[in-house]
Coordinates of C-alpha atoms and ligand atoms in Angstrom, one line a residue:
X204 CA 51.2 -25.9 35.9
X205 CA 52.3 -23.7 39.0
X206 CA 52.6 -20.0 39.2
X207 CA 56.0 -19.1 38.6
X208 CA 57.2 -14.8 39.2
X209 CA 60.8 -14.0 37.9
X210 CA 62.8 -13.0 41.7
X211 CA 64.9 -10.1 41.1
X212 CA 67.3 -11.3 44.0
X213 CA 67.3 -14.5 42.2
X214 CA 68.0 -13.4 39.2
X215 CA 65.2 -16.8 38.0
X216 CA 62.0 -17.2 37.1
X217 CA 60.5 -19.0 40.0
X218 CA 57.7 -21.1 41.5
X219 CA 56.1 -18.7 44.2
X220 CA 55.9 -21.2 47.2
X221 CA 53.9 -18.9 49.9
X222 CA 55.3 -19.0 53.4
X223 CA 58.3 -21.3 51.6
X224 CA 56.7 -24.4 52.4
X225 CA 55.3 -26.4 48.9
X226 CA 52.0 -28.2 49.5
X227 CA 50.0 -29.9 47.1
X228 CA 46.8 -27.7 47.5
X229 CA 47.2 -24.2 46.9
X230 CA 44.1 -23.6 49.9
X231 CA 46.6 -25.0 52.2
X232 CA 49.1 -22.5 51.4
X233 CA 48.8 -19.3 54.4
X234 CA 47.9 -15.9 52.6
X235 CA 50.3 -14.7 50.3
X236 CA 52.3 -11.4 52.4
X237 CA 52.7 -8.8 49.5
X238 CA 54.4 -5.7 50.1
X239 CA 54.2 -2.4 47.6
X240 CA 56.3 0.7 47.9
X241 CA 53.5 3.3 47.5
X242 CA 53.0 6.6 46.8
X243 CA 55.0 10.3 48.0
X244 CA 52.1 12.1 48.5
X245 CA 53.7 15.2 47.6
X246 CA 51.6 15.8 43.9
X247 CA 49.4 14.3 41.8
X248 CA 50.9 11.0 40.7
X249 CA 51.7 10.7 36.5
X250 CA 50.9 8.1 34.3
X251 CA 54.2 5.9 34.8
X252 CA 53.4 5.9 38.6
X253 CA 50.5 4.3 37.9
X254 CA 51.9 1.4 35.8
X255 CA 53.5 0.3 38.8
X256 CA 50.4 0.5 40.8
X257 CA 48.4 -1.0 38.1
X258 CA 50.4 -3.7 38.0
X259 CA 50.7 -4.4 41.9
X260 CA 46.7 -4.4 41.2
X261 CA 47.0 -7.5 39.1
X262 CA 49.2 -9.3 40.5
X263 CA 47.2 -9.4 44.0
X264 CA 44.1 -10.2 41.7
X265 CA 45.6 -13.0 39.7
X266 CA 46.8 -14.8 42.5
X267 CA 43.1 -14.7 44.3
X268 CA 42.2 -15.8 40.8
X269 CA 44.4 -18.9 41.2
X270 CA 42.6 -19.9 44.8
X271 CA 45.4 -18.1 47.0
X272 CA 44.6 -16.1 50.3
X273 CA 46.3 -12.8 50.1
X274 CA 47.6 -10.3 52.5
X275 CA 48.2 -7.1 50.6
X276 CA 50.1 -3.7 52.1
X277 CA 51.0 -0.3 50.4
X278 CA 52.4 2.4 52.5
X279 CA 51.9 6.3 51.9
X280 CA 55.1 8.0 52.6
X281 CA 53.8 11.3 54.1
X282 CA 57.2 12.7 55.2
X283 CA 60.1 13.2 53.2
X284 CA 61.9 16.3 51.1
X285 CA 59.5 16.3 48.5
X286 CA 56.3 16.6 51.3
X287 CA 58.4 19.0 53.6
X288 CA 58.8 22.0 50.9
X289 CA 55.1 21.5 49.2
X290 CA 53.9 22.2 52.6
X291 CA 56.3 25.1 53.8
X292 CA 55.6 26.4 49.9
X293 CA 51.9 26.2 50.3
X294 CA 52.3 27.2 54.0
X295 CA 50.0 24.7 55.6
X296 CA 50.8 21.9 57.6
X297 CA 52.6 18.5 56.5
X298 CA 49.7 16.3 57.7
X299 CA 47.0 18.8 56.0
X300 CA 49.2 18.8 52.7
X301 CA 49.9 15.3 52.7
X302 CA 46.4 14.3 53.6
X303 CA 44.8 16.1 50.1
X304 CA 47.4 14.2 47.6
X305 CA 46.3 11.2 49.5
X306 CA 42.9 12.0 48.7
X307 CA 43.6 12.4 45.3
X308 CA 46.0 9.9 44.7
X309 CA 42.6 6.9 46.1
X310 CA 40.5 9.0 43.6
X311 CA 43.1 8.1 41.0
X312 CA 43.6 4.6 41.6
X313 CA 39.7 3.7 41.9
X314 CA 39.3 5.5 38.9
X315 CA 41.5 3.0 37.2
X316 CA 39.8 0.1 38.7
X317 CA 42.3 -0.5 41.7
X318 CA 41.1 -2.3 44.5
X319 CA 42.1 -1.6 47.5
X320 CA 44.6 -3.2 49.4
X321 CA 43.9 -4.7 52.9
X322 CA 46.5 -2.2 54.7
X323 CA 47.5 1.3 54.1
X324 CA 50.2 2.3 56.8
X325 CA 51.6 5.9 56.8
X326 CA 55.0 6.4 57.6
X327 CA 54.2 9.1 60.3
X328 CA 52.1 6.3 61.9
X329 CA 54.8 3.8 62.4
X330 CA 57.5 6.2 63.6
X331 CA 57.7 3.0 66.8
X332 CA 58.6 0.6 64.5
X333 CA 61.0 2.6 62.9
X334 CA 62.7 3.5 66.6
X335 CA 62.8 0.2 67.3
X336 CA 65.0 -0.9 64.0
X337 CA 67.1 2.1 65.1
X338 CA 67.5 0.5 68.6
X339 CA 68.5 -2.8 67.4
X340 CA 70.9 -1.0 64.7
X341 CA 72.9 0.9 67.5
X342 CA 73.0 -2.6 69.9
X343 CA 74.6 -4.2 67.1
X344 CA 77.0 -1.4 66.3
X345 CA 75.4 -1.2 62.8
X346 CA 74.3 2.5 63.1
X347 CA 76.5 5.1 64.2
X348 CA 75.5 9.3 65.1
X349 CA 77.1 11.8 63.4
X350 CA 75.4 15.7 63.8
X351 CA 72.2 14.2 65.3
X352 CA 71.7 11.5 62.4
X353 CA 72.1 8.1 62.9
X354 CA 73.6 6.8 59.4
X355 CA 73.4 2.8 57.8
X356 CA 77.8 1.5 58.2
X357 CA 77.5 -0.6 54.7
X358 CA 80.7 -1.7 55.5
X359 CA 79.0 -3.8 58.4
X360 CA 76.6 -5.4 55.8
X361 CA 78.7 -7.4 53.8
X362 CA 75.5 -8.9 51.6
X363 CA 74.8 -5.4 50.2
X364 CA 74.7 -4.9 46.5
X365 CA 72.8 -8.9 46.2
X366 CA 69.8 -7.1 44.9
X367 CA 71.0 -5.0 42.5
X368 CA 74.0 -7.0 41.2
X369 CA 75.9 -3.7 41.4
X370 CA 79.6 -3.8 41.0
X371 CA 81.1 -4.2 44.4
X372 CA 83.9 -1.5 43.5
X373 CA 81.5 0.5 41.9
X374 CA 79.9 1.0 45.2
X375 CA 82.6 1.2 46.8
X376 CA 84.1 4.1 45.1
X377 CA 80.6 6.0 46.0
X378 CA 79.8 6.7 42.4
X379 CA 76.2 5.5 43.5
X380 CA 75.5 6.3 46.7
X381 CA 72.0 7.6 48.5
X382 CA 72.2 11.5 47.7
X383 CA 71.9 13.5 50.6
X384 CA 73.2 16.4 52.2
X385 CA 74.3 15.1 55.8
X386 CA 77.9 14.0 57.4
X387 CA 78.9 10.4 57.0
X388 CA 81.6 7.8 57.5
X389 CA 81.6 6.7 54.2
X390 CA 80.0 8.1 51.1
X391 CA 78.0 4.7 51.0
X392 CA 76.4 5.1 54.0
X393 CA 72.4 6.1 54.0
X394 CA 70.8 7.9 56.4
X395 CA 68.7 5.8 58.7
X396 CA 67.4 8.7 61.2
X397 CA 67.6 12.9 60.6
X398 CA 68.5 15.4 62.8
X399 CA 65.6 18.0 63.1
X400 CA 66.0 21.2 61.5
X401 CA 64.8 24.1 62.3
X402 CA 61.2 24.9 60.6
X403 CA 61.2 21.5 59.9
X404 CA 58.6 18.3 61.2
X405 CA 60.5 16.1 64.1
X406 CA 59.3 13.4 66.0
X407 CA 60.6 12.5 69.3
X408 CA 61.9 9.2 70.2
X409 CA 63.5 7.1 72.9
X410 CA 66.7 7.6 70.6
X411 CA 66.4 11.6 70.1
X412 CA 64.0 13.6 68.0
X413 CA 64.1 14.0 64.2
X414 CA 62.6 12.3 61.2
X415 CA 62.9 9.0 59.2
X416 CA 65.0 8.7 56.1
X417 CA 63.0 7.5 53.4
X418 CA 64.1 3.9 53.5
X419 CA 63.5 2.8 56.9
X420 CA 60.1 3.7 56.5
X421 CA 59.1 0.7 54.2
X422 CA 61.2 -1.6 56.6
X423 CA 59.6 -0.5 59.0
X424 CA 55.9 -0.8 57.9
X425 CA 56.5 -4.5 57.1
X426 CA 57.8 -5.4 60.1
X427 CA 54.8 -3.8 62.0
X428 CA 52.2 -5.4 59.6
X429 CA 54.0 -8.9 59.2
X430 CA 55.9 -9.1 61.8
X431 CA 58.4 -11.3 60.2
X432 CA 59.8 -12.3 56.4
X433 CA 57.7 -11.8 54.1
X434 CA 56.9 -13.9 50.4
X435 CA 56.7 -10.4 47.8
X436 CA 58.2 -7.2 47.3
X437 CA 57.0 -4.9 44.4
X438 CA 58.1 -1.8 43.2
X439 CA 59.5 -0.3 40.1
X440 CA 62.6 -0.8 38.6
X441 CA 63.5 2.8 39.8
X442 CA 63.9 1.6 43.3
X443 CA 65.7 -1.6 43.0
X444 CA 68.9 0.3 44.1
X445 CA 69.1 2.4 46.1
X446 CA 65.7 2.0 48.0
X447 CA 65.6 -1.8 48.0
X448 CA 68.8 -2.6 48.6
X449 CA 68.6 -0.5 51.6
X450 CA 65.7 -1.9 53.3
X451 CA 67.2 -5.6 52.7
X452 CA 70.3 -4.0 55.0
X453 CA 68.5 -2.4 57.5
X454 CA 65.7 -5.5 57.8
X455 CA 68.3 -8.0 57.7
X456 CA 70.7 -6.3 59.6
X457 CA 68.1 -5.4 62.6
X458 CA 65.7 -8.7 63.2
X459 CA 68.5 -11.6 61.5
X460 CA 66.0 -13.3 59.6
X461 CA 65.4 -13.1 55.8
X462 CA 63.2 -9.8 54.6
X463 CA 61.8 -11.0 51.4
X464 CA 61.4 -14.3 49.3
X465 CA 60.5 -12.7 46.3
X466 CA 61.3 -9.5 44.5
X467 CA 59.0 -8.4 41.7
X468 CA 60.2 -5.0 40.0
X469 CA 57.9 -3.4 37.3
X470 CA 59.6 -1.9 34.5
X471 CA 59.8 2.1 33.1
X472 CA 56.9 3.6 31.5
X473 CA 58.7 5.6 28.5
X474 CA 56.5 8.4 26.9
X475 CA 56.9 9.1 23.2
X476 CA 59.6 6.9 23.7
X477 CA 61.6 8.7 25.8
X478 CA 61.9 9.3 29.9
X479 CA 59.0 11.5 31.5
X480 CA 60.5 15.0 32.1
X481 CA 58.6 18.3 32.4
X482 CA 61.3 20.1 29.8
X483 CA 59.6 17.5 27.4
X484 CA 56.7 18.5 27.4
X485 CA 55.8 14.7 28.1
X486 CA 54.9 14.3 31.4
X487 CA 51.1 13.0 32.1
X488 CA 49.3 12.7 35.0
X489 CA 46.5 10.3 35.2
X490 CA 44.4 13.6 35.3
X491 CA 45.6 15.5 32.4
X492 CA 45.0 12.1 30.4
X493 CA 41.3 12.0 31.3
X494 CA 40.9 15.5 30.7
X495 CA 42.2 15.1 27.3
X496 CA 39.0 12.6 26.7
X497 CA 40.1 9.2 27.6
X498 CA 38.8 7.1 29.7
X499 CA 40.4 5.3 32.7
X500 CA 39.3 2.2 31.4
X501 CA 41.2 2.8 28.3
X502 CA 44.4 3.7 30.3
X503 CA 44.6 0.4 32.6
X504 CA 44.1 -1.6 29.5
X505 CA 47.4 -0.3 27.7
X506 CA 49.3 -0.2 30.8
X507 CA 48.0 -3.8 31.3
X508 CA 48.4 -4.9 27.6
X509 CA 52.6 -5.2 27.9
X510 CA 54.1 -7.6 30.0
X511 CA 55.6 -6.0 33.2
X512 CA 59.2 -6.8 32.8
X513 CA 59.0 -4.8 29.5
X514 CA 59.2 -1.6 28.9
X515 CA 56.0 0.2 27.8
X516 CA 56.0 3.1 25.4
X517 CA 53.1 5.2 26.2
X518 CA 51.5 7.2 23.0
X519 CA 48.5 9.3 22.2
X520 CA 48.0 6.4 19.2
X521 CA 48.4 3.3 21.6
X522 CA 45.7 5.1 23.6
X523 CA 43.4 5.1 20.4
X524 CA 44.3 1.8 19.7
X525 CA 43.3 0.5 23.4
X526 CA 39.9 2.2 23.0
X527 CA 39.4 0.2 19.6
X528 CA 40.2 -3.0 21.3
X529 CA 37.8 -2.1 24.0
X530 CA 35.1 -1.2 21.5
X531 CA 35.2 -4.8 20.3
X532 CA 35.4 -6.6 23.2
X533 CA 31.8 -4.3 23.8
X534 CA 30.7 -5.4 20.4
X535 CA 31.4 -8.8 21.7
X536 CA 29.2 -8.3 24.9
X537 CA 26.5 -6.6 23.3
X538 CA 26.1 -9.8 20.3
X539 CA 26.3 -11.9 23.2
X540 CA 23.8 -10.4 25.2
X541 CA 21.4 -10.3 22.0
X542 CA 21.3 -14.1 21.9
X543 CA 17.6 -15.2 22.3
X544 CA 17.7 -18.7 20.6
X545 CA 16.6 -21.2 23.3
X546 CA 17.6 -24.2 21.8
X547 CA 19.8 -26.6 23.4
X548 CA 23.2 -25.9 24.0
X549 CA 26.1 -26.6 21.6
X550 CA 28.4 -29.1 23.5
X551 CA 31.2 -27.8 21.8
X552 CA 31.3 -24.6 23.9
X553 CA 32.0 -26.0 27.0
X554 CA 35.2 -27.8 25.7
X555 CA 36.1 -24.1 24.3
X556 CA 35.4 -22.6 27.3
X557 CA 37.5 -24.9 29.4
X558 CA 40.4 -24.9 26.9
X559 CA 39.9 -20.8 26.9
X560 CA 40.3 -20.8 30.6
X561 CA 43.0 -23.3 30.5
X562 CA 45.1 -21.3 28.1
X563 CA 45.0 -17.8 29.5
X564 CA 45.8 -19.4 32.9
X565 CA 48.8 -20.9 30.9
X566 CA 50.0 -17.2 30.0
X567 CA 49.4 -15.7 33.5
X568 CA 51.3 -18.5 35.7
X569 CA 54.0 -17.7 33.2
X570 CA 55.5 -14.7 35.2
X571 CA 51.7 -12.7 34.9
X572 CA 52.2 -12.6 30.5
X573 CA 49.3 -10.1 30.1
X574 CA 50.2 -9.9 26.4
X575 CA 50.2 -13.6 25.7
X576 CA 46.5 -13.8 28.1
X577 CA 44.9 -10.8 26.2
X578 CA 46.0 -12.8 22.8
X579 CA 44.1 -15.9 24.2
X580 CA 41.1 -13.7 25.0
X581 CA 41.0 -11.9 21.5
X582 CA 41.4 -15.6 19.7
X583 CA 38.3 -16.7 21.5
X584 CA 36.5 -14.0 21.0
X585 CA 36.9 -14.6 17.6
X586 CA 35.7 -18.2 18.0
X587 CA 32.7 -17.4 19.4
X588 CA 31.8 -14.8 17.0
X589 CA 31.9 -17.3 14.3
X590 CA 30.0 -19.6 16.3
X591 CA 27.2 -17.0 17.1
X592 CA 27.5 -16.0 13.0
X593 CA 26.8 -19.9 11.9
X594 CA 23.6 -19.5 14.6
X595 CA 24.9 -22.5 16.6
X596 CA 24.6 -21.1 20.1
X597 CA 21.7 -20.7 22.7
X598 CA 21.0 -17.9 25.2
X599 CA 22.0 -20.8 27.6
X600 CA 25.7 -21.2 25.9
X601 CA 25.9 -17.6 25.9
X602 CA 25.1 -17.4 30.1
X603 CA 28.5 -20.1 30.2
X604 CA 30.3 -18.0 28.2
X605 CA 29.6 -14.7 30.0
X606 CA 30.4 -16.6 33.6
X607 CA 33.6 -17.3 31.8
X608 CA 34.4 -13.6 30.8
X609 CA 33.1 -12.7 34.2
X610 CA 36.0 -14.5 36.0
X611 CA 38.8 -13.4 33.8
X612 CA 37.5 -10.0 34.5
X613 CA 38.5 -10.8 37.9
X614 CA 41.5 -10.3 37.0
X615 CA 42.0 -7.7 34.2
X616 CA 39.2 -5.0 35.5
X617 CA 38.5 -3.7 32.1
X618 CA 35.6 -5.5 30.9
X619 CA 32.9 -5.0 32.9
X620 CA 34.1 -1.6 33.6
X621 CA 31.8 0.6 34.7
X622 CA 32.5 4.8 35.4
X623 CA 32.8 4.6 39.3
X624 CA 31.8 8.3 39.2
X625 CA 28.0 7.2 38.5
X626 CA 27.9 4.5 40.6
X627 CA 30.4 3.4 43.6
X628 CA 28.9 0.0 43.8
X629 CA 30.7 -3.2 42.9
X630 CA 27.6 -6.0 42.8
X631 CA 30.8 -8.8 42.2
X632 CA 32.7 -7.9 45.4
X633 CA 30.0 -7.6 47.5
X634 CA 28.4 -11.5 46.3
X635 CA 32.4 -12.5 46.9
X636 CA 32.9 -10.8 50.4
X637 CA 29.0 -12.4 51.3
X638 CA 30.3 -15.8 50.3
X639 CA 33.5 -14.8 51.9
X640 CA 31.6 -14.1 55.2
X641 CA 29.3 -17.5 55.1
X642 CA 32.1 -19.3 54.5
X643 CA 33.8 -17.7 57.9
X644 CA 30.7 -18.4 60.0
X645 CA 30.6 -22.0 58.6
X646 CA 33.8 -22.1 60.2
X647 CA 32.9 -20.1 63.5
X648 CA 35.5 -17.7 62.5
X649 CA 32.9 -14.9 63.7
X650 CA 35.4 -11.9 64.0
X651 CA 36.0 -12.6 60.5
X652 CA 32.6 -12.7 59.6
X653 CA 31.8 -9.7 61.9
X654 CA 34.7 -7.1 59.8
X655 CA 33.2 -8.3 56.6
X656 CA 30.2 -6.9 57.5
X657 CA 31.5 -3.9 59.4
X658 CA 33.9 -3.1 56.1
X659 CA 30.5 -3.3 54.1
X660 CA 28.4 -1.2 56.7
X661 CA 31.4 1.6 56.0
X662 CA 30.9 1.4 52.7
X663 CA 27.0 1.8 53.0
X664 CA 26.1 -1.8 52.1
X665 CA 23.7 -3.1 54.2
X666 CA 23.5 -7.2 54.8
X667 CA 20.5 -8.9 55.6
X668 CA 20.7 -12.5 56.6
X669 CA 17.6 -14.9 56.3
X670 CA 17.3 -18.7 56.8
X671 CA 17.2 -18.4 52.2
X672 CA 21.1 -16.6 52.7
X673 CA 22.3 -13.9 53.1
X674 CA 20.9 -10.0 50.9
X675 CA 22.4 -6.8 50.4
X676 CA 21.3 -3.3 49.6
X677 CA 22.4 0.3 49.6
X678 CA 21.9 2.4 53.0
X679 CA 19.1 5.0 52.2
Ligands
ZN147 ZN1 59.6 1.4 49.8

């Protein structure tokens, strides 16, 4: 079976063909571009933030799972409204108030078992890029200046509203439009480009000075990382209209080429069943959780345990119930590891194990079904606790099987979960990035080989090659 993602722009439930060439082999396919709209590093993020984030986390892993290469960006928008007042409010600069809630915003998503990503642009960084979708805009008669901004003409863009499936006239009329407080043509219009204000951060370029309007940013990010079209947009539901839409117009309009193949949109996190909001009295941050008493761990499995295109309802008792199915999976582990039988091994667990691995691939190529995977992993649990309960396994069997757990944890990050306060160290990756590296000097591809080892040495892993492969340890 292939793996098949439901397209937002679509509309279907789709095979994702990388590049949008098919092959036969999934090796031959070139890495998988992904794209997340990340944080506004304005405060500390809250707990429906982090389903998005959590999810972008599994997609990337499932599809290494399933043999593809992937390229992975998310950006950190470090200028907008939001950023602007914390920092006048707190009277430090933008860059040193936008640097801490970047700090603690990584803290937060290693905590929940996050890797990272292989790029992290900041908007600030990629002001360039940004001037030179501007340029092209303004050649083409796209853009147009009004008080010093340079606005989006919709009205140019006739493919706008394809994303969101909004009604034409209801975009029309401006009953949805970008808010924002600036001069334009046509209350439809978005602001590509801001005319400095006084007190406020500018940034000069070849086409005056000012700062970016949020949604340029993530077009231009892309372009400078991929250069071209890319296979897979995430974000959350929340930004399907206007953010998305936007970038499409702007990317489309600018460089004439398609922007994205496939749109993947994470749906709302309700609390208590009901929206976040302060007056609630139900808005969570990841840190107010975990000073509550739970775990991390406990948190990416619930936000894990619905499937992404449903809504989640988050609750104090689905947190309990998380940490109970947690507890057994330990149980699990720790009958597991208490096999001592060396008899021979029961052929019947390899066909389980196969058909185990078989299934839950089943559920996750069906547009990433967490649910329907975590139901295949609880049924075989089950199996092999009445195997070990009629005695018929050895400490052999129980190696396969923990090989087996150990590559689905590739993928969900809440098994082998260990608190990355105590120890930063992640034996797995390392042994993958090793092989990773071996497998690029096999190939000559030495400036590959040379940044595995160079991300490692940053980390304070140390390699040590020898003519028996290659060893690690931690920098003293
Ligand atoms: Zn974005």
């Amino acid at each position: 079976m292939a793996l098949k993602i439901h397209n937002t722009l679509s509309g279907l439930t789709e095979e994702l063909i990388p590049g949008g060439i098919k092959k036969e082999i999934i090796s031959d396919y070139p890495p998988v571009t992904i794209y997340s709209c990340g944080p506004t590093v304005y405060s500390y993020a809250h707990i429906g933030n982090f389903r998005t984030f959590v999810f972008n986390d599994l997609l990337n892993r499932y599809l290494k799972f399933r043999g593809f290469k992937v390229r992975h960006a998310m950006n950190i928008t470090d200028v907008d409204d939001k950023t602007i007042a914390g920092a006048k409010k707190d009277g430090i600069t933008l860059k040193e108030y936008t640097e801490k809630y970047t700090e603690i915003f990584l803290e937060d998503i290693k905590s929940l078992n996050i890797h990272p990503v292989d790029e992290m642009p900041k908007a600030t960084e990629s002001i360039d890029a940004m001037a030179d979708i501007l340029k092209r805009l303004e050649e083409k008669d796209i853009a147009y200046r009004k008080d010093g901004s340079i606005y989006f003409s919709i009205a140019k863009f006739p493919q706008y509203g394809r994303l969101s499936r909004l009604d034409q006239r209801e975009i029309k009329s401006g009953l949805r439009y970008d808010t924002d407080s600036y001069e334009k043509e046509d209350a439809r219009d978005f602001a590509l480009w801001k005319a400095s204000a006084p007190g406020e951060p500018s940034w000069d370029t070849p086409l005056g000075s000012g700062r970016p309007g949020w949604h340029i940013e993530c077009s231009a990010m892309i372009r400078k990382i991929f250069g071209g079209t890319i296979d897979i947009h995430t974000g959350g539901v929340d930004l399907i209209f206007p953010h998305h839409e936007n970038e499409i117009a702007q990317s489309e309009a600018a460089y004439g080429e398609r922007f994205v193949r496939y749109w993947i949109h994470s749906e709302h996190l309700l609390v208590d069943g009901a929206k976040m909001s302060k007056s609630l009295g139900n808005f969570h941050t990841l840190r107010d959780i975990v000073g509550k008493g739970y775990s991390p761990r406990s948190i990416r499995y619930l936000l894990l345990s619905a499937h992404y295109k449903k809504q989640l309802n988050f609750t104090f008792d689905g947190l309990k119930q998380a940490e109970a199915a947690l507890e057994r999976i330990d149980n699990f582990i720790i009958r597991l590891n208490d096999i001592k039988n060396e008899n021979q091994s029961n052929p019947e667990i390899d066909n389980i194990i196969m058909e185990f691995i078989s299934k839950l691939t089943d559920r996750m190529d069906d547009d990433l079904n967490t649910a329907g995977a975590l139901g295949v992993f609880f049924d075989y649990i089950h199996d092999i606790n009445s195997i070990i309960d009629s005695n018929k396994i050895s400490k052999n069997d129980a190696q396969k099987i923990f090989d087996a757990i150990n590559r689905i944890d590739s993928v969900f990050g809440f098994i082998f979960y260990k608190d990355k306060k105590e120890d930063d160290i992640d034996p797995a990756r390392i042994e993958s990035l090793i092989k990773e590296r071996a497998e690029a000097k096999a190939k000559k591809d030495f400036k590959k080989a040379d940044e595995i080892r160079d991300t490692l040495q940053k980390e304070g892993i140390i390699l040590e090659d020898s003519k028996d492969g290659t060893r690690w340890k931690k920098k003293k």
